[in-house]
Short mmCIF file of C-alpha atoms in Angstrom, two decimals:
data_model
loop_
_atom_site.label_atom_id
_atom_site.label_comp_id
_atom_site.label_asym_id
_atom_site.label_seq_id
_atom_site.Cartn_x
_atom_site.Cartn_y
_atom_site.Cartn_z
CA MET A 185 -8.97 49.99 101.22
CA LEU A 186 -12.08 48.15 102.45
CA ARG A 187 -14.78 47.99 99.79
CA ILE A 188 -18.42 47.71 100.73
CA SER A 189 -20.21 45.02 98.76
CA TYR A 190 -22.48 41.99 99.17
CA TRP A 191 -20.22 40.57 101.90
CA VAL A 192 -21.84 42.95 104.42
CA TYR A 193 -25.05 40.87 104.42
CA PRO A 194 -23.65 37.89 106.38
CA ILE A 195 -21.72 40.22 108.68
CA ILE A 196 -24.87 42.16 109.56
CA SER A 197 -26.85 38.94 109.98
CA GLY A 198 -24.23 37.33 112.24
CA VAL A 199 -23.80 40.43 114.39
CA ILE A 200 -27.57 40.76 114.89
CA TRP A 201 -27.95 37.08 115.81
CA LEU A 202 -24.98 37.04 118.17
CA GLY A 203 -26.11 40.32 119.73
CA THR A 204 -29.61 38.95 120.27
CA LEU A 205 -28.27 35.84 122.00
CA LEU A 206 -25.90 37.79 124.22
CA GLY A 207 -28.65 40.25 125.08
CA LEU A 208 -30.98 37.45 126.20
CA LEU A 209 -28.25 35.65 128.13
CA ILE A 210 -26.95 38.76 129.90
CA TYR A 211 -30.48 39.85 130.76
CA TRP A 212 -31.33 36.46 132.31
CA THR A 213 -28.10 36.18 134.32
CA THR A 214 -27.97 39.78 135.56
CA ASP A 215 -31.25 41.70 135.42
CA ALA A 216 -33.53 38.69 135.88
CA HIS A 217 -31.17 37.07 138.43
CA ARG A 218 -31.61 33.63 136.81
CA GLU A 219 -35.37 33.82 137.08
CA HIS A 220 -37.31 30.55 136.96
CA TYR A 221 -39.89 31.10 134.21
CA ILE A 222 -43.28 29.42 134.08
CA SER A 223 -42.24 27.61 130.88
CA MET A 224 -39.35 25.90 132.70
CA ALA A 225 -39.64 22.48 134.33
CA ASP A 226 -39.47 22.21 138.11
CA SER A 227 -36.08 20.46 137.98
CA GLN A 228 -34.71 22.95 135.45
CA SER A 229 -32.32 25.67 136.63
CA ILE A 230 -30.85 26.79 133.27
CA ALA A 231 -33.24 28.62 130.96
CA TYR A 232 -33.58 27.77 127.29
CA ILE A 233 -33.25 30.57 124.77
CA SER A 234 -36.98 30.20 124.20
CA ASP A 235 -37.73 30.61 127.89
CA VAL A 236 -35.97 33.97 128.01
CA GLY A 237 -37.37 34.95 124.61
CA ALA A 238 -40.94 34.33 125.81
CA SER A 239 -40.60 36.81 128.68
CA ARG A 240 -40.30 40.57 128.69
CA LEU A 241 -37.67 40.45 125.92
CA LYS A 242 -39.98 38.81 123.39
CA PRO A 243 -39.99 41.91 121.11
CA LEU A 244 -36.19 41.80 121.03
CA PHE A 245 -36.23 38.07 120.28
CA ILE A 246 -38.68 38.43 117.37
CA THR A 247 -36.84 41.41 115.91
CA GLY A 248 -33.49 39.63 116.13
CA CYS A 249 -34.84 36.48 114.47
CA VAL A 250 -36.48 38.41 111.61
CA LEU A 251 -33.47 40.60 110.82
CA THR A 252 -31.05 37.69 111.09
CA THR A 253 -32.93 35.60 108.57
CA VAL A 254 -33.60 38.51 106.19
CA PHE A 255 -29.91 39.34 105.82
CA LEU A 256 -28.89 35.68 105.77
CA ASP A 257 -31.31 34.92 102.95
CA ALA A 258 -30.00 38.01 101.17
CA SER A 259 -26.55 36.40 101.39
CA PHE A 260 -27.84 33.20 99.75
CA LEU A 261 -29.54 35.17 96.99
CA ALA A 262 -26.46 37.35 96.45
CA ASP A 263 -24.29 34.25 96.08
CA ARG A 264 -26.65 32.84 93.45
CA TRP A 265 -26.88 36.16 91.60
CA LEU A 266 -23.12 36.76 91.54
CA ARG A 267 -22.48 33.28 90.17
CA HIS A 268 -25.13 33.83 87.52
CA ARG A 269 -23.49 37.13 86.52
CA GLY A 270 -20.03 35.60 86.42
CA ARG A 271 -18.59 37.69 89.23
CA LEU A 272 -18.07 34.50 91.25
CA VAL A 273 -17.17 31.16 89.72
CA PRO A 274 -20.40 30.15 87.96
CA ASN A 275 -22.56 27.06 88.20
CA THR A 276 -22.21 25.46 84.78
CA THR A 277 -23.94 22.09 85.19
CA ARG A 278 -27.56 21.28 85.88
CA ALA A 279 -26.63 19.43 89.09
CA GLU A 280 -24.88 22.51 90.48
CA LYS A 281 -27.86 24.72 89.67
CA ILE A 282 -30.24 22.25 91.32
CA LEU A 283 -28.05 22.18 94.45
CA SER A 284 -28.02 25.98 94.52
CA ALA A 285 -31.82 26.05 94.31
CA LEU A 286 -32.09 23.48 97.14
CA VAL A 287 -29.78 25.62 99.29
CA ILE A 288 -32.13 28.59 98.95
CA ALA A 289 -35.29 26.47 99.41
CA CYS A 290 -34.02 24.89 102.64
CA ALA A 291 -32.86 28.30 103.89
CA VAL A 292 -36.40 29.63 103.37
CA VAL A 293 -37.76 26.70 105.41
CA GLY A 294 -35.27 27.46 108.18
CA THR A 295 -36.21 31.14 108.00
CA ALA A 296 -39.90 30.34 108.44
CA GLY A 297 -39.08 28.06 111.37
CA LEU A 298 -36.99 30.65 113.21
CA ILE A 299 -39.48 33.49 112.78
CA LEU A 300 -42.48 31.36 113.75
CA LEU A 301 -40.80 29.87 116.83
CA SER A 302 -40.12 33.39 118.07
CA VAL A 303 -43.76 34.39 117.56
CA PHE A 304 -45.30 31.18 118.96
CA ASP A 305 -43.33 31.17 122.20
CA THR A 306 -42.79 28.17 124.41
CA ALA A 307 -44.86 29.60 127.26
CA ASN A 308 -48.14 29.92 125.32
CA HIS A 309 -47.69 27.55 122.37
CA PRO A 310 -45.26 24.82 123.49
CA ARG A 311 -46.20 22.23 120.84
CA LEU A 312 -46.07 24.64 117.91
CA HIS A 313 -42.87 26.13 119.27
CA ASP A 314 -41.15 22.72 119.31
CA ILE A 315 -42.29 21.98 115.74
CA PHE A 316 -40.94 25.28 114.45
CA LEU A 317 -37.70 24.78 116.39
CA LEU A 318 -37.09 21.46 114.64
CA LEU A 319 -38.02 23.09 111.32
CA PHE A 320 -35.46 25.82 111.92
CA ILE A 321 -32.66 23.41 112.81
CA ALA A 322 -33.44 20.95 110.00
CA GLY A 323 -33.86 23.68 107.37
CA TYR A 324 -30.48 25.27 107.91
CA ILE A 325 -28.64 21.98 108.41
CA PHE A 326 -29.94 20.65 105.09
CA SER A 327 -29.15 23.99 103.50
CA ALA A 328 -25.56 23.67 104.75
CA ILE A 329 -25.35 20.09 103.44
CA PHE A 330 -26.44 21.13 99.96
CA ILE A 331 -24.10 24.11 99.87
CA CYS A 332 -21.21 21.85 100.92
CA TRP A 333 -22.11 19.54 98.06
CA GLU A 334 -22.27 22.46 95.62
CA TYR A 335 -18.90 23.88 96.73
CA GLN A 336 -17.30 20.44 96.58
CA ARG A 337 -18.27 20.17 92.90
CA LEU A 338 -17.14 23.73 92.18
CA GLY A 339 -13.84 23.15 93.98
CA MET A 340 -13.06 20.10 91.83
CA LYS A 341 -13.74 22.07 88.65
CA TYR A 342 -12.03 25.33 89.67
CA ARG A 343 -9.03 24.07 91.60
CA GLU A 344 -7.23 27.39 91.24
CA HIS A 345 -9.81 29.09 93.50
CA ARG A 346 -8.65 28.22 96.99
CA VAL A 347 -11.56 30.09 98.59
CA LEU A 348 -13.96 27.34 97.49
CA ARG A 349 -12.04 24.71 99.43
CA VAL A 350 -11.78 26.94 102.49
CA SER A 351 -15.52 27.63 102.45
CA PHE A 352 -16.29 23.95 101.89
CA TRP A 353 -14.33 22.84 104.96
CA ILE A 354 -15.79 25.59 107.16
CA LYS A 355 -19.33 24.58 106.29
CA LEU A 356 -18.58 20.86 106.52
CA VAL A 357 -17.26 21.32 110.07
CA PHE A 358 -20.41 23.29 110.91
CA VAL A 359 -22.63 20.52 109.54
CA LEU A 360 -20.86 17.76 111.48
CA VAL A 361 -20.77 19.70 114.76
CA GLU A 362 -24.35 20.93 114.52
CA VAL A 363 -25.73 17.51 113.61
CA VAL A 364 -24.05 15.92 116.63
CA LEU A 365 -25.22 18.70 118.95
CA ALA A 366 -28.75 18.65 117.51
CA ILE A 367 -29.09 14.92 118.12
CA ALA A 368 -27.82 15.35 121.67
CA PHE A 369 -30.17 18.31 122.21
CA VAL A 370 -33.24 16.40 121.08
CA SER A 371 -32.24 13.39 123.19
CA CYS A 372 -31.75 15.48 126.33
CA THR A 373 -35.02 17.34 125.83
CA PHE A 374 -37.13 14.23 125.31
CA THR A 375 -35.47 12.40 128.22
CA SER A 376 -36.12 15.33 130.61
CA HIS A 377 -32.45 16.31 130.97
CA TYR A 378 -33.46 19.95 130.63
CA ASN A 379 -30.33 21.63 131.97
CA ALA A 380 -28.10 19.72 129.57
CA GLY A 381 -30.58 20.44 126.79
CA ALA A 382 -30.51 24.17 127.58
CA VAL A 383 -26.71 24.27 127.45
CA LEU A 384 -26.74 22.46 124.11
CA GLU A 385 -29.34 24.86 122.71
CA TRP A 386 -27.22 27.89 123.59
CA ALA A 387 -24.17 26.19 122.04
CA ILE A 388 -26.05 25.35 118.81
CA ALA A 389 -27.29 28.92 118.48
CA ILE A 390 -23.86 30.49 119.07
CA ILE A 391 -22.14 28.14 116.58
CA PHE A 392 -24.84 29.05 114.07
CA SER A 393 -23.69 32.67 114.20
CA PHE A 394 -20.20 31.64 113.03
CA TYR A 395 -21.78 29.68 110.19
CA VAL A 396 -23.50 32.89 109.14
CA PHE A 397 -20.18 34.78 109.28
CA SER A 398 -18.61 32.15 106.99
CA PHE A 399 -20.52 33.54 104.00
CA TYR A 400 -18.21 36.54 104.13
CA VAL A 401 -15.55 34.20 102.68
CA ASP A 402 -17.85 33.34 99.76
CA LEU A 403 -19.01 36.85 98.86
CA TYR A 404 -15.90 38.96 99.42
CA PRO A 405 -14.14 37.89 96.16
CA ALA A 406 -16.91 39.68 94.23
CA VAL A 407 -15.29 42.95 95.32
CA TYR A 408 -12.40 42.32 92.92
CA THR A 409 -14.56 41.34 89.95
CA LYS A 410 -16.84 44.39 90.06
CA ASP A 411 -14.58 46.63 87.95
CA ALA A 412 -13.67 43.78 85.59
CA ASN A 413 -17.33 42.99 84.98
CA HIS A 414 -18.09 46.67 84.32
CA GLN A 415 -15.19 46.90 81.84
CA LYS A 416 -16.35 43.72 80.12
CA GLN A 417 -19.81 45.17 79.53
CA LYS A 418 -18.28 48.45 78.36
CA ASP A 419 -16.08 46.64 75.84
CA TYR A 420 -19.02 44.59 74.63
CA HIS A 421 -21.09 47.69 73.90
CA GLY A 422 -18.06 49.41 72.36
CA GLN A 423 -17.58 46.60 69.84
CA HIS A 424 -21.18 47.02 68.70
CA THR A 425 -20.98 50.80 68.23
CA THR A 426 -19.74 52.30 64.92
CA THR A 427 -18.39 55.81 64.92
CA THR A 428 -17.96 57.63 61.62
CA THR A 429 -15.38 60.40 61.61
CA PRO A 430 -15.42 62.63 58.54
CA THR A 431 -12.01 63.23 57.06
CA THR A 432 -11.00 66.08 54.80
CA THR A 433 -7.97 66.16 52.57
CA HIS A 434 -6.93 69.21 50.62
CA GLU A 435 -4.20 68.91 48.08
CA MET A 436 -2.80 71.70 46.03
CA GLU A 437 -0.78 70.96 42.97
CA GLU A 438 0.79 73.34 40.51
CA GLY A 439 -2.05 74.72 38.47
CA THR A 440 -4.63 72.37 40.03
CA GLY A 441 -6.58 72.06 43.25
CA SER A 442 -8.16 68.96 44.83
CA ASP A 443 -10.61 68.43 47.65
CA GLU A 444 -11.79 65.04 48.97
CA ARG A 445 -14.47 64.57 51.55
CA ASN A 446 -15.65 61.33 53.13
CA LEU A 447 -19.42 61.58 53.26
CA THR A 448 -21.55 58.83 54.98
CA GLY A 449 -21.14 55.79 52.83
CA GLY A 450 -18.61 56.81 50.19
CA THR A 451 -16.00 59.28 49.00
CA TYR A 452 -17.01 62.35 47.06
CA ALA A 453 -14.08 63.61 44.98
CA TYR A 454 -13.81 67.07 43.51
CA ARG A 455 -10.85 68.47 41.65
CA ALA A 456 -10.68 72.09 40.58
CA ARG A 457 -9.83 72.46 36.87
CA PRO A 458 -7.03 74.84 35.95
CA ILE A 459 -7.92 78.16 34.35
CA THR A 460 -6.65 78.87 30.81
CA GLU A 461 -5.03 82.09 29.69
CA ASP A 462 -8.33 83.49 28.43
CA GLY A 463 -9.94 83.02 31.86
CA LEU A 464 -12.17 80.13 30.79
CA PRO A 465 -12.05 76.53 32.02
CA PRO A 466 -10.76 73.85 29.64
CA ALA A 467 -13.07 71.50 27.77
CA MET A 468 -15.40 69.41 29.95
CA THR A 469 -14.07 66.24 28.35
CA THR A 470 -10.73 66.53 30.06
CA ASN A 471 -10.06 63.33 32.03
CA TYR A 472 -8.55 63.50 35.47
CA PRO A 473 -7.24 60.59 37.49
CA PRO A 474 -9.70 59.38 40.14
CA ALA A 475 -9.10 60.51 43.66
CA PRO A 476 -7.69 57.81 45.94
CA ALA A 477 -10.18 56.37 48.47
CA ALA A 478 -9.56 57.25 52.10
CA ALA A 479 -8.00 54.40 53.99
CA VAL A 480 -9.92 53.32 57.04
CA ALA A 481 -7.76 51.92 59.81
CA PRO A 482 -9.16 48.77 61.44
CA ALA A 483 -10.48 49.20 64.98
CA PRO A 484 -8.03 47.98 67.61
CA ALA A 485 -8.93 44.70 69.26
CA ARG A 486 -10.34 45.07 72.74
CA GLY A 487 -9.47 42.64 75.48
CA VAL A 488 -12.20 41.22 77.69
CA PRO A 489 -11.18 40.57 81.29
CA SER A 490 -11.68 37.04 82.46
CA ASP A 491 -14.29 36.21 85.09
CA PHE A 492 -13.30 35.51 88.68
#
């Protein structure tokens, strides 16, 4: 049975980003009939993503960029929160916590770059657009580098969790491929090889969507630790709760009666004295053996499920 949890954030983010790219590309190749936009160079025949995004589909481009980054950043924050709560393997050293903070900080920089480049389009604000484009690429590449570093340290410590190694290699491949393509993209753009640069930009953007999908691998294990974490908290509160159950024992012996009640803090013992032949109770000085104290069974030990 498929369980809905934090893993839906990267799926939603990746679907929105990939859908936005395909929408822009299909629109330019079919409805626009490969239109030559005013932001394109004279020798350029292949439009950049920004060229299409600065046209009539600018509202779609901005909306796609905003939603993509919102859900992607939610994935980063969910990863940090689940590790803090112990539902994913936790960061235990200061270095790991610093790396996790750098991952989120660089992702925020990349988020700002992507949203701003969609607002300041290449047709009306070319210089600002290029600055924000580099900010977007650099922010998420550095974020991926730091998360690879973090997962490499976690994988060495928790070797039994294979998912850490899988996620590490996925993100490392993304970093290597994107760095090579980014260098080639910048080189082609600044040397006026615009068609090659446009192809590389589309490739970088599409590969980025698969990087977003990769966070599904990181967050899905939290599905299996949800119930264990809830039971752990329940057991913790149960161990700190004392329940007093009053017990009553009634014994009848030949010629005598006894009644013992356990009353908040101690045992109150009462024994009925036998009645003599004349209908009167015996002397008050008669000694009776003390009533035995009620035995209290120790509470059973509760097991605490281990963290993921």
